PDB file of C-alpha atoms and ligand atoms in Angstrom:
ATOM      1  CA  MET R   1      39.834  72.367  75.465  1.00 81.00           C
ATOM      2  CA  LYS R   2      37.745  73.483  78.603  1.00 91.00           C
ATOM      3  CA  SER R   3      37.563  71.433  81.576  1.00 97.00           C
ATOM      4  CA  TYR R   4      34.719  70.377  83.921  1.00 98.00           C
ATOM      5  CA  VAL R   5      33.390  69.175  86.855  1.00 98.00           C
ATOM      6  CA  LEU R   6      30.899  66.370  86.838  1.00 98.00           C
ATOM      7  CA  ILE R   7      28.667  66.183  89.451  1.00 98.00           C
ATOM      8  CA  THR R   8      26.237  63.598  89.941  1.00 98.00           C
ATOM      9  CA  GLY R   9      22.860  64.396  92.334  1.00 98.00           C
ATOM     10  CA  ALA R  10      23.436  68.157  91.640  1.00 98.00           C
ATOM     11  CA  SER R  11      19.686  69.305  91.538  1.00 97.00           C
ATOM     12  CA  GLN R  12      19.470  69.397  95.245  1.00 96.00           C
ATOM     13  CA  GLY R  13      20.642  69.404  98.560  1.00 97.00           C
ATOM     14  CA  PHE R  14      24.529  68.788  98.679  1.00 98.00           C
ATOM     15  CA  GLY R  15      25.332  68.228  95.147  1.00 98.00           C
ATOM     16  CA  LYS R  16      23.518  71.245  94.320  1.00 98.00           C
ATOM     17  CA  ALA R  17      25.226  73.545  96.813  1.00 98.00           C
ATOM     18  CA  LEU R  18      28.427  71.772  95.704  1.00 98.00           C
ATOM     19  CA  ALA R  19      27.944  73.153  92.333  1.00 98.00           C
ATOM     20  CA  LEU R  20      27.537  76.704  93.232  1.00 98.00           C
ATOM     21  CA  GLU R  21      30.983  76.220  95.125  1.00 98.00           C
ATOM     22  CA  PHE R  22      32.337  74.565  91.823  1.00 98.00           C
ATOM     23  CA  ALA R  23      31.029  77.912  89.611  1.00 98.00           C
ATOM     24  CA  SER R  24      31.770  80.339  92.269  1.00 98.00           C
ATOM     25  CA  ARG R  25      35.468  79.166  91.771  1.00 98.00           C
ATOM     26  CA  LYS R  26      35.047  79.394  87.927  1.00 97.00           C
ATOM     27  CA  MET R  27      35.090  75.903  87.072  1.00 98.00           C
ATOM     28  CA  ASN R  28      32.572  74.387  84.379  1.00 98.00           C
ATOM     29  CA  LEU R  29      30.202  71.983  85.323  1.00 98.00           C
ATOM     30  CA  ILE R  30      28.439  69.105  83.799  1.00 98.00           C
ATOM     31  CA  LEU R  31      25.372  68.469  86.184  1.00 98.00           C
ATOM     32  CA  LEU R  32      23.294  65.135  86.165  1.00 98.00           C
ATOM     33  CA  ALA R  33      20.527  63.891  88.513  1.00 98.00           C
ATOM     34  CA  LEU R  34      16.719  62.392  87.400  1.00 98.00           C
ATOM     35  CA  PRO R  35      14.829  63.544  85.096  1.00 97.00           C
ATOM     36  CA  ASP R  36      12.214  66.581  85.922  1.00 96.00           C
ATOM     37  CA  SER R  37      13.951  67.669  88.848  1.00 95.00           C
ATOM     38  CA  GLY R  38      14.953  71.256  88.009  1.00 96.00           C
ATOM     39  CA  LEU R  39      18.389  70.677  86.278  1.00 98.00           C
ATOM     40  CA  PRO R  40      18.003  72.746  82.982  1.00 98.00           C
ATOM     41  CA  GLN R  41      16.709  75.588  85.054  1.00 98.00           C
ATOM     42  CA  LEU R  42      19.526  75.320  87.598  1.00 98.00           C
ATOM     43  CA  SER R  43      21.776  75.208  84.558  1.00 98.00           C
ATOM     44  CA  ASN R  44      20.416  78.194  83.519  1.00 98.00           C
ATOM     45  CA  PHE R  45      20.965  80.092  86.275  1.00 98.00           C
ATOM     46  CA  ILE R  46      24.335  79.420  87.026  1.00 98.00           C
ATOM     47  CA  LYS R  47      25.638  79.712  83.817  1.00 97.00           C
ATOM     48  CA  LEU R  48      23.770  83.018  83.082  1.00 97.00           C
ATOM     49  CA  ASN R  49      25.031  84.419  86.705  1.00 97.00           C
ATOM     50  CA  MET R  50      28.726  82.856  87.664  1.00 97.00           C
ATOM     51  CA  ASN R  51      30.003  83.247  84.132  1.00 96.00           C
ATOM     52  CA  VAL R  52      30.597  79.462  83.982  1.00 98.00           C
ATOM     53  CA  ASP R  53      29.898  77.164  81.114  1.00 98.00           C
ATOM     54  CA  VAL R  54      27.320  74.225  82.110  1.00 98.00           C
ATOM     55  CA  ARG R  55      25.891  71.466  80.510  1.00 98.00           C
ATOM     56  CA  TYR R  56      23.512  68.936  82.114  1.00 98.00           C
ATOM     57  CA  LEU R  57      21.998  65.098  81.772  1.00 98.00           C
ATOM     58  CA  GLU R  58      18.762  63.843  83.297  1.00 98.00           C
ATOM     59  CA  LEU R  59      18.906  60.326  83.830  1.00 98.00           C
ATOM     60  CA  ASP R  60      18.777  57.544  86.199  1.00 98.00           C
ATOM     61  CA  LEU R  61      21.849  56.268  87.835  1.00 98.00           C
ATOM     62  CA  SER R  62      20.634  53.092  89.001  1.00 98.00           C
ATOM     63  CA  LEU R  63      20.504  51.949  86.068  1.00 98.00           C
ATOM     64  CA  VAL R  64      24.096  50.257  84.485  1.00 98.00           C
ATOM     65  CA  GLU R  65      23.376  51.598  80.987  1.00 98.00           C
ATOM     66  CA  ASN R  66      23.173  54.939  82.194  1.00 98.00           C
ATOM     67  CA  CYS R  67      26.426  55.453  83.113  1.00 98.00           C
ATOM     68  CA  TYR R  68      27.640  54.001  79.884  1.00 98.00           C
ATOM     69  CA  ALA R  69      25.838  56.904  78.553  1.00 98.00           C
ATOM     70  CA  VAL R  70      27.139  59.319  80.482  1.00 98.00           C
ATOM     71  CA  LYS R  71      30.697  58.275  79.473  1.00 98.00           C
ATOM     72  CA  ASN R  72      29.400  58.610  75.314  1.00 98.00           C
ATOM     73  CA  TYR R  73      28.352  61.758  76.177  1.00 98.00           C
ATOM     74  CA  ILE R  74      31.673  62.882  77.515  1.00 98.00           C
ATOM     75  CA  ARG R  75      33.462  60.970  74.565  1.00 97.00           C
ATOM     76  CA  ASP R  76      30.989  62.516  71.565  1.00 97.00           C
ATOM     77  CA  ASN R  77      31.137  66.072  72.677  1.00 97.00           C
ATOM     78  CA  ASN R  78      34.673  65.870  73.227  1.00 97.00           C
ATOM     79  CA  LEU R  79      35.035  67.076  76.675  1.00 98.00           C
ATOM     80  CA  GLN R  80      37.550  66.751  79.330  1.00 98.00           C
ATOM     81  CA  ILE R  81      36.592  65.861  82.991  1.00 98.00           C
ATOM     82  CA  GLN R  82      39.494  67.567  85.770  1.00 98.00           C
ATOM     83  CA  TYR R  83      36.839  66.597  89.000  1.00 98.00           C
ATOM     84  CA  LEU R  84      34.539  64.014  89.461  1.00 98.00           C
ATOM     85  CA  VAL R  85      32.497  64.313  92.138  1.00 99.00           C
ATOM     86  CA  ASN R  86      30.271  61.205  93.048  1.00 99.00           C
ATOM     87  CA  ASN R  87      27.373  62.778  95.084  1.00 98.00           C
ATOM     88  CA  ALA R  88      24.116  61.082  93.968  1.00 98.00           C
ATOM     89  CA  GLY R  89      22.750  58.824  96.973  1.00 98.00           C
ATOM     90  CA  VAL R  90      19.755  57.606  98.440  1.00 98.00           C
ATOM     91  CA  LEU R  91      19.398  57.963 102.283  1.00 95.00           C
ATOM     92  CA  SER R  92      16.929  56.038 104.137  1.00 92.00           C
ATOM     93  CA  ARG R  93      15.502  55.179 107.440  1.00 86.00           C
ATOM     94  CA  GLY R  94      13.420  52.288 108.454  1.00 89.00           C
ATOM     95  CA  PHE R  95      13.905  48.602 110.187  1.00 90.00           C
ATOM     96  CA  PHE R  96      15.764  46.387 107.280  1.00 94.00           C
ATOM     97  CA  ASP R  97      12.704  43.922 107.230  1.00 94.00           C
ATOM     98  CA  ALA R  98      10.419  47.115 106.848  1.00 94.00           C
ATOM     99  CA  LEU R  99      12.315  48.331 103.466  1.00 96.00           C
ATOM    100  CA  GLU R 100      11.117  47.810 100.125  1.00 97.00           C
ATOM    101  CA  ASP R 101      13.270  44.970  98.111  1.00 97.00           C
ATOM    102  CA  ASP R 102      13.382  47.195  94.962  1.00 98.00           C
ATOM    103  CA  PHE R 103      14.419  50.207  97.252  1.00 98.00           C
ATOM    104  CA  VAL R 104      16.922  48.172  99.109  1.00 98.00           C
ATOM    105  CA  LEU R 105      18.503  47.275  95.320  1.00 98.00           C
ATOM    106  CA  LYS R 106      18.132  50.988  94.146  1.00 98.00           C
ATOM    107  CA  GLN R 107      19.639  52.011  96.923  1.00 98.00           C
ATOM    108  CA  ILE R 108      22.914  49.832  96.397  1.00 98.00           C
ATOM    109  CA  ALA R 109      22.928  50.416  92.511  1.00 98.00           C
ATOM    110  CA  VAL R 110      23.008  54.380  93.332  1.00 98.00           C
ATOM    111  CA  ASN R 111      25.159  54.344  96.016  1.00 98.00           C
ATOM    112  CA  ILE R 112      27.625  51.863  95.277  1.00 98.00           C
ATOM    113  CA  THR R 113      27.524  50.834  91.851  1.00 98.00           C
ATOM    114  CA  ALA R 114      26.784  54.120  90.025  1.00 98.00           C
ATOM    115  CA  PRO R 115      30.063  55.605  91.614  1.00 98.00           C
ATOM    116  CA  THR R 116      32.254  52.704  91.072  1.00 98.00           C
ATOM    117  CA  LEU R 117      31.544  52.314  87.507  1.00 98.00           C
ATOM    118  CA  LEU R 118      31.677  55.934  86.672  1.00 98.00           C
ATOM    119  CA  ILE R 119      35.070  56.044  88.142  1.00 98.00           C
ATOM    120  CA  LYS R 120      35.683  53.092  85.893  1.00 98.00           C
ATOM    121  CA  LEU R 121      34.398  54.654  83.047  1.00 98.00           C
ATOM    122  CA  LEU R 122      35.807  57.925  83.117  1.00 98.00           C
ATOM    123  CA  LEU R 123      39.290  57.522  84.776  1.00 98.00           C
ATOM    124  CA  PRO R 124      40.714  57.067  80.660  1.00 98.00           C
ATOM    125  CA  ASN R 125      39.714  60.945  80.504  1.00 98.00           C
ATOM    126  CA  ILE R 126      40.554  61.656  83.801  1.00 98.00           C
ATOM    127  CA  LYS R 127      44.160  60.642  83.047  1.00 97.00           C
ATOM    128  CA  THR R 128      44.759  62.464  80.044  1.00 97.00           C
ATOM    129  CA  ILE R 129      44.527  65.805  82.248  1.00 97.00           C
ATOM    130  CA  ASP R 130      47.354  67.099  84.807  1.00 95.00           C
ATOM    131  CA  ASN R 131      45.955  67.446  88.801  1.00 94.00           C
ATOM    132  CA  ALA R 132      42.712  65.501  88.216  1.00 98.00           C
ATOM    133  CA  ALA R 133      40.705  64.787  91.143  1.00 98.00           C
ATOM    134  CA  ILE R 134      37.733  62.138  92.048  1.00 98.00           C
ATOM    135  CA  LEU R 135      35.936  63.457  94.976  1.00 98.00           C
ATOM    136  CA  ASN R 136      33.124  60.684  96.586  1.00 98.00           C
ATOM    137  CA  ILE R 137      30.777  61.934  99.250  1.00 98.00           C
ATOM    138  CA  SER R 138      30.267  59.165 101.837  1.00 98.00           C
ATOM    139  CA  SER R 139      28.890  59.366 105.277  1.00 97.00           C
ATOM    140  CA  MET R 140      29.681  59.675 109.071  1.00 95.00           C
ATOM    141  CA  ALA R 141      27.380  56.640 108.912  1.00 94.00           C
ATOM    142  CA  SER R 142      30.178  54.545 107.074  1.00 96.00           C
ATOM    143  CA  PHE R 143      32.228  54.282 110.171  1.00 94.00           C
ATOM    144  CA  PHE R 144      29.089  53.556 112.964  1.00 90.00           C
ATOM    145  CA  ALA R 145      27.028  50.465 113.139  1.00 88.00           C
ATOM    146  CA  LEU R 146      23.594  52.252 112.871  1.00 87.00           C
ATOM    147  CA  PRO R 147      20.318  50.623 113.371  1.00 87.00           C
ATOM    148  CA  LYS R 148      17.878  51.565 110.883  1.00 87.00           C
ATOM    149  CA  LYS R 149      20.687  52.976 108.119  1.00 91.00           C
ATOM    150  CA  GLN R 150      22.012  49.554 107.953  1.00 94.00           C
ATOM    151  CA  VAL R 151      22.110  49.331 103.949  1.00 97.00           C
ATOM    152  CA  TYR R 152      22.723  52.977 103.815  1.00 97.00           C
ATOM    153  CA  GLY R 153      25.836  52.577 106.182  1.00 97.00           C
ATOM    154  CA  ALA R 154      27.075  49.877 104.957  1.00 98.00           C
ATOM    155  CA  THR R 155      26.785  51.530 101.513  1.00 98.00           C
ATOM    156  CA  LYS R 156      28.720  54.656 102.470  1.00 98.00           C
ATOM    157  CA  ALA R 157      31.466  52.144 104.244  1.00 98.00           C
ATOM    158  CA  TYR R 158      31.710  50.484 100.959  1.00 98.00           C
ATOM    159  CA  LEU R 159      32.209  53.874  99.185  1.00 98.00           C
ATOM    160  CA  THR R 160      34.590  54.954 102.148  1.00 98.00           C
ATOM    161  CA  SER R 161      36.985  51.610 102.087  1.00 98.00           C
ATOM    162  CA  PHE R 162      36.710  51.881  97.819  1.00 98.00           C
ATOM    163  CA  SER R 163      37.477  55.522  98.237  1.00 98.00           C
ATOM    164  CA  LYS R 164      40.992  54.931 100.251  1.00 98.00           C
ATOM    165  CA  SER R 165      42.635  52.149  98.695  1.00 98.00           C
ATOM    166  CA  LEU R 166      41.828  53.891  94.962  1.00 98.00           C
ATOM    167  CA  ALA R 167      43.520  56.849  96.388  1.00 98.00           C
ATOM    168  CA  LYS R 168      46.827  54.935  97.180  1.00 97.00           C
ATOM    169  CA  GLU R 169      46.644  53.329  93.515  1.00 98.00           C
ATOM    170  CA  LEU R 170      45.895  56.451  91.773  1.00 98.00           C
ATOM    171  CA  LYS R 171      48.569  58.564  93.218  1.00 97.00           C
ATOM    172  CA  ARG R 172      50.569  56.685  90.300  1.00 96.00           C
ATOM    173  CA  ASP R 173      48.664  58.851  87.612  1.00 96.00           C
ATOM    174  CA  ASN R 174      48.888  61.848  89.617  1.00 96.00           C
ATOM    175  CA  ILE R 175      45.396  61.291  90.371  1.00 98.00           C
ATOM    176  CA  SER R 176      43.841  62.214  94.051  1.00 98.00           C
ATOM    177  CA  VAL R 177      40.709  60.662  95.496  1.00 98.00           C
ATOM    178  CA  THR R 178      38.972  62.277  98.499  1.00 98.00           C
ATOM    179  CA  THR R 179      36.228  61.019 100.555  1.00 98.00           C
ATOM    180  CA  ILE R 180      34.404  63.610 102.456  1.00 98.00           C
ATOM    181  CA  CYS R 181      32.124  62.050 105.512  1.00 97.00           C
ATOM    182  CA  PRO R 182      29.667  64.476 106.734  1.00 96.00           C
ATOM    183  CA  GLY R 183      27.386  63.631 109.615  1.00 93.00           C
ATOM    184  CA  GLY R 184      23.795  65.477 109.493  1.00 90.00           C
ATOM    185  CA  LEU R 185      22.914  68.012 106.939  1.00 93.00           C
ATOM    186  CA  ASN R 186      20.126  70.357 106.706  1.00 89.00           C
ATOM    187  CA  THR R 187      19.651  69.387 102.582  1.00 89.00           C
ATOM    188  CA  THR R 188      16.007  68.432 102.702  1.00 83.00           C
ATOM    189  CA  THR R 189      13.068  69.779 104.351  1.00 83.00           C
ATOM    190  CA  ARG R 190      12.565  66.557 106.299  1.00 79.00           C
ATOM    191  CA  LEU R 191      15.904  66.230 107.235  1.00 85.00           C
ATOM    192  CA  CYS R 192      16.076  69.872 108.945  1.00 83.00           C
ATOM    193  CA  TYR R 193      12.876  69.114 110.812  1.00 81.00           C
ATOM    194  CA  GLN R 194      14.898  65.966 111.947  1.00 80.00           C
ATOM    195  CA  ASN R 195      18.127  67.473 112.632  1.00 80.00           C
ATOM    196  CA  ARG R 196      16.140  69.868 114.788  1.00 78.00           C
ATOM    197  CA  ILE R 197      14.838  67.282 117.094  1.00 74.00           C
ATOM    198  CA  LEU R 198      17.642  66.050 117.542  1.00 75.00           C
ATOM    199  CA  SER R 199      19.536  65.673 121.331  1.00 71.00           C
ATOM    200  CA  TRP R 200      22.086  68.397 121.918  1.00 73.00           C
ATOM    201  CA  ILE R 201      25.663  66.986 120.341  1.00 73.00           C
ATOM    202  CA  PRO R 202      24.162  65.154 117.701  1.00 75.00           C
ATOM    203  CA  ARG R 203      21.936  68.782 116.430  1.00 82.00           C
ATOM    204  CA  LYS R 204      25.809  70.759 117.050  1.00 80.00           C
ATOM    205  CA  SER R 205      27.463  68.727 114.716  1.00 85.00           C
ATOM    206  CA  VAL R 206      24.970  69.353 111.427  1.00 91.00           C
ATOM    207  CA  LEU R 207      26.121  71.269 108.918  1.00 93.00           C
ATOM    208  CA  ASN R 208      24.611  73.807 106.294  1.00 94.00           C
ATOM    209  CA  PRO R 209      25.420  72.081 102.882  1.00 97.00           C
ATOM    210  CA  GLU R 210      27.035  74.729 101.863  1.00 97.00           C
ATOM    211  CA  ASP R 211      29.778  75.184 104.772  1.00 96.00           C
ATOM    212  CA  ALA R 212      30.026  71.566 103.884  1.00 97.00           C
ATOM    213  CA  ALA R 213      30.230  72.134 100.227  1.00 98.00           C
ATOM    214  CA  LYS R 214      33.502  74.653 101.083  1.00 98.00           C
ATOM    215  CA  VAL R 215      34.775  72.035 102.986  1.00 98.00           C
ATOM    216  CA  ALA R 216      34.920  69.319 100.932  1.00 98.00           C
ATOM    217  CA  VAL R 217      35.859  71.176  97.466  1.00 98.00           C
ATOM    218  CA  ASN R 218      38.913  73.042  99.312  1.00 98.00           C
ATOM    219  CA  ALA R 219      39.906  69.594 100.686  1.00 98.00           C
ATOM    220  CA  MET R 220      40.083  68.125  97.372  1.00 98.00           C
ATOM    221  CA  LEU R 221      41.598  70.548  95.996  1.00 98.00           C
ATOM    222  CA  LYS R 222      44.641  70.365  98.529  1.00 98.00           C
ATOM    223  CA  ARG R 223      44.235  66.251  97.513  1.00 98.00           C
ATOM    224  CA  LYS R 224      43.453  64.714 101.016  1.00 98.00           C
ATOM    225  CA  PRO R 225      42.452  61.306 101.359  1.00 97.00           C
ATOM    226  CA  LEU R 226      39.412  61.692 103.974  1.00 97.00           C
ATOM    227  CA  VAL R 227      37.882  64.379 105.535  1.00 97.00           C
ATOM    228  CA  VAL R 228      35.103  64.742 108.432  1.00 96.00           C
ATOM    229  CA  PRO R 229      33.411  68.099 108.515  1.00 96.00           C
ATOM    230  CA  GLY R 230      32.984  69.814 111.506  1.00 93.00           C
ATOM    231  CA  PHE R 231      34.468  70.079 115.118  1.00 93.00           C
ATOM    232  CA  ILE R 232      31.900  67.674 117.097  1.00 91.00           C
ATOM    233  CA  ASN R 233      31.791  65.042 114.336  1.00 92.00           C
ATOM    234  CA  LYS R 234      35.978  64.984 114.579  1.00 93.00           C
ATOM    235  CA  LEU R 235      35.032  64.550 118.222  1.00 91.00           C
ATOM    236  CA  LEU R 236      32.163  61.721 117.872  1.00 87.00           C
ATOM    237  CA  LEU R 237      34.641  59.454 115.677  1.00 90.00           C
ATOM    238  CA  ALA R 238      37.165  59.842 118.828  1.00 91.00           C
ATOM    239  CA  LEU R 239      34.667  58.656 121.008  1.00 87.00           C
ATOM    240  CA  ASP R 240      33.479  55.818 118.964  1.00 86.00           C
ATOM    241  CA  LYS R 241      36.850  54.596 119.313  1.00 87.00           C
ATOM    242  CA  LEU R 242      36.840  54.842 123.264  1.00 90.00           C
ATOM    243  CA  LEU R 243      33.586  53.807 124.604  1.00 87.00           C
ATOM    244  CA  PRO R 244      32.572  50.364 124.865  1.00 88.00           C
ATOM    245  CA  GLU R 245      29.947  48.474 122.924  1.00 86.00           C
ATOM    246  CA  PHE R 246      27.280  48.871 125.163  1.00 87.00           C
ATOM    247  CA  VAL R 247      27.305  52.475 125.661  1.00 83.00           C
ATOM    248  CA  LYS R 248      27.325  52.998 121.956  1.00 79.00           C
ATOM    249  CA  ASP R 249      23.935  50.637 121.728  1.00 79.00           C
ATOM    250  CA  LYS R 250      22.568  52.394 124.670  1.00 81.00           C
ATOM    251  CA  LEU R 251      23.178  55.735 122.618  1.00 74.00           C
ATOM    252  CA  SER R 252      22.505  55.087 119.526  1.00 72.00           C
ATOM    253  CA  ASN R 253      18.767  53.407 119.971  1.00 72.00           C
ATOM    254  CA  ARG R 254      17.957  56.464 122.331  1.00 71.00           C
ATOM    255  CA  GLU R 255      18.132  58.433 119.216  1.00 60.00           C
ATOM    256  CA  ILE R 256      16.721  56.509 116.773  1.00 65.00           C
ATOM    257  CA  ASN R 257      13.570  55.711 118.243  1.00 71.00           C
ATOM    258  CA  LYS R 258      12.957  59.671 118.446  1.00 63.00           C
ATOM    259  CA  PHE R 259      11.613  59.175 115.181  1.00 61.00           C
ATOM    260  CA  PRO R 260       8.527  57.915 113.674  1.00 55.00           C
ATOM    261  CA  GLU R 261       8.455  54.907 111.813  1.00 51.00           C
ATOM    262  CA  THR R 262       9.169  56.109 108.216  1.00 50.00           C
ATOM    263  CA  ASN R 263      11.094  54.162 106.216  1.00 48.00           C
ATOM    264  CA  VAL R 264      12.638  56.626 103.465  1.00 49.00           C
ATOM    265  CA  ILE R 265      14.076  59.818 103.648  1.00 51.00           C
TER     266      ILE R 265
HETATM  267  N1  NAP U   1      21.652  65.267 104.018  1.00 89.24           N
HETATM  268  C1  NAP U   1      22.775  64.463 104.925  1.00 89.24           C
HETATM  269  O1  NAP U   1      22.345  64.611 106.015  1.00 89.24           O
HETATM  270  C2  NAP U   1      23.938  64.102 104.412  1.00 89.24           C
HETATM  271  C3  NAP U   1      24.660  63.513 105.417  1.00 89.24           C
HETATM  272  C4  NAP U   1      26.099  62.861 105.175  1.00 89.24           C
HETATM  273  C5  NAP U   1      25.915  62.316 103.968  1.00 89.24           C
HETATM  274  N2  NAP U   1      25.308  62.728 102.735  1.00 89.24           N
HETATM  275  C6  NAP U   1      25.361  62.096 101.169  1.00 89.24           C
HETATM  276  O2  NAP U   1      25.112  63.106 100.781  1.00 89.24           O
HETATM  277  C7  NAP U   1      25.040  63.414  99.315  1.00 89.24           C
HETATM  278  C8  NAP U   1      24.024  64.009  98.865  1.00 89.24           C
HETATM  279  O3  NAP U   1      22.978  64.113 100.343  1.00 89.24           O
HETATM  280  P1  NAP U   1      21.232  64.930  99.770  1.00 89.24           P
HETATM  281  O4  NAP U   1      21.055  64.935 101.333  1.00 89.24           O
HETATM  282  O5  NAP U   1      21.903  66.201  99.035  1.00 89.24           O
HETATM  283  O6  NAP U   1      20.504  64.137  99.305  1.00 89.24           O
HETATM  284  P2  NAP U   1      19.090  64.730  98.289  1.00 89.24           P
HETATM  285  O7  NAP U   1      18.641  65.834  98.700  1.00 89.24           O
HETATM  286  O8  NAP U   1      18.116  63.533  98.239  1.00 89.24           O
HETATM  287  O9  NAP U   1      19.842  64.645  96.743  1.00 89.24           O
HETATM  288  C9  NAP U   1      20.132  63.587  96.402  1.00 89.24           C
HETATM  289  C10 NAP U   1      20.803  64.052  94.884  1.00 89.24           C
HETATM  290  O10 NAP U   1      20.933  62.502  94.352  1.00 89.24           O
HETATM  291  C11 NAP U   1      20.236  62.638  93.229  1.00 89.24           C
HETATM  292  N3  NAP U   1      19.406  60.968  92.649  1.00 89.24           N
HETATM  293  C12 NAP U   1      19.064  60.527  93.661  1.00 89.24           C
HETATM  294  N4  NAP U   1      18.923  59.000  93.121  1.00 89.24           N
HETATM  295  C13 NAP U   1      19.353  59.142  92.039  1.00 89.24           C
HETATM  296  C14 NAP U   1      19.121  58.196  90.639  1.00 89.24           C
HETATM  297  N5  NAP U   1      18.605  57.553  90.348  1.00 89.24           N
HETATM  298  N6  NAP U   1      20.105  58.475  89.363  1.00 89.24           N
HETATM  299  C15 NAP U   1      20.809  59.835  89.628  1.00 89.24           C
HETATM  300  N7  NAP U   1      20.339  60.941  90.593  1.00 89.24           N
HETATM  301  C16 NAP U   1      19.909  60.471  91.930  1.00 89.24           C
HETATM  302  C17 NAP U   1      18.846  63.104  93.148  1.00 89.24           C
HETATM  303  O11 NAP U   1      18.217  63.623  92.198  1.00 89.24           O
HETATM  304  P3  NAP U   1      17.117  63.940  92.251  1.00 89.24           P
HETATM  305  O12 NAP U   1      16.905  65.966  92.600  1.00 89.24           O
HETATM  306  O13 NAP U   1      16.365  63.886  90.190  1.00 89.24           O
HETATM  307  O14 NAP U   1      16.081  62.784  92.662  1.00 89.24           O
HETATM  308  C18 NAP U   1      19.479  64.844  93.768  1.00 89.24           C
HETATM  309  O15 NAP U   1      20.086  65.202  93.314  1.00 89.24           O
HETATM  310  C19 NAP U   1      24.215  61.451  99.258  1.00 89.24           C
HETATM  311  O16 NAP U   1      25.430  60.811  98.543  1.00 89.24           O
HETATM  312  C20 NAP U   1      24.469  61.719 100.915  1.00 89.24           C
HETATM  313  O17 NAP U   1      24.667  60.222 101.121  1.00 89.24           O
HETATM  314  C21 NAP U   1      24.235  63.425 103.124  1.00 89.24           C
END
């Protein structure tokens, strides 16, 4: 039976870079994203050019029933998942009181509920293969208190914490759980623009999705529990433990006040 890597949020950005990275290592793919996001074309391109099997599912992961639909699709098609990559995420920037209620709920559903439930539902399948792995895409935001990223950062803090605990539990089943916490990634046009106008140190910490995808897949295959890609990101993490709170407040406020008052990126 062929085994597959299931990647959520694979239509663009980091998820697409991960799909190409796995395909370049000759791994078969099941790609997930919202309808009309170009998944059929991407799947076809990878299938034709990279000589791997590619399947896709277009559904909204903010709806719990669609997580069950993924499980049913895997079961009905008799597919084996070797690697599960929880990448789909809703990013945001904006003051909490200005965020729409529906948006906040969707962000929590996609960033927290969907990865948790997908792991729960697919675990019985994953357990049936040797050396299986789960790769969860979190963020550096999971470590810091960031104004204008309060809900996003908290969803990622959940994912990092959940993954670290789960990694310990699933060792019994020889399943590794790797969490990657990137800083800025040049994924969407808007992020590319915002990343260019950051001050020197944060700007230097930004990575291209292709480079971060390599780091993520290597870490997953080496069964590392947590990876922070890029030297500057590791440095920022270490500095965060040393700097007093008032200095951190000054730094984050200065950085964040540079951006226009847009809520959603
Ligand atoms: N970009 C950064 O600076 C950065 C930094 C650290 C961590 N990350 C994390 O990396 C991951 C990918 O980020 P990105 O920048 O590549 O984001 P992106 O370009 O906005 O892509 C997000 C992906 O998630 C999918 N998605 C969003 N909502 C969905 C839903 N309701 N149902 C199904 N799929 C949905 C999108 O599908 P559609 O194309 O169909 O909308 C897309 O494929 C996220 O988890 C993010 O938190 C990003």
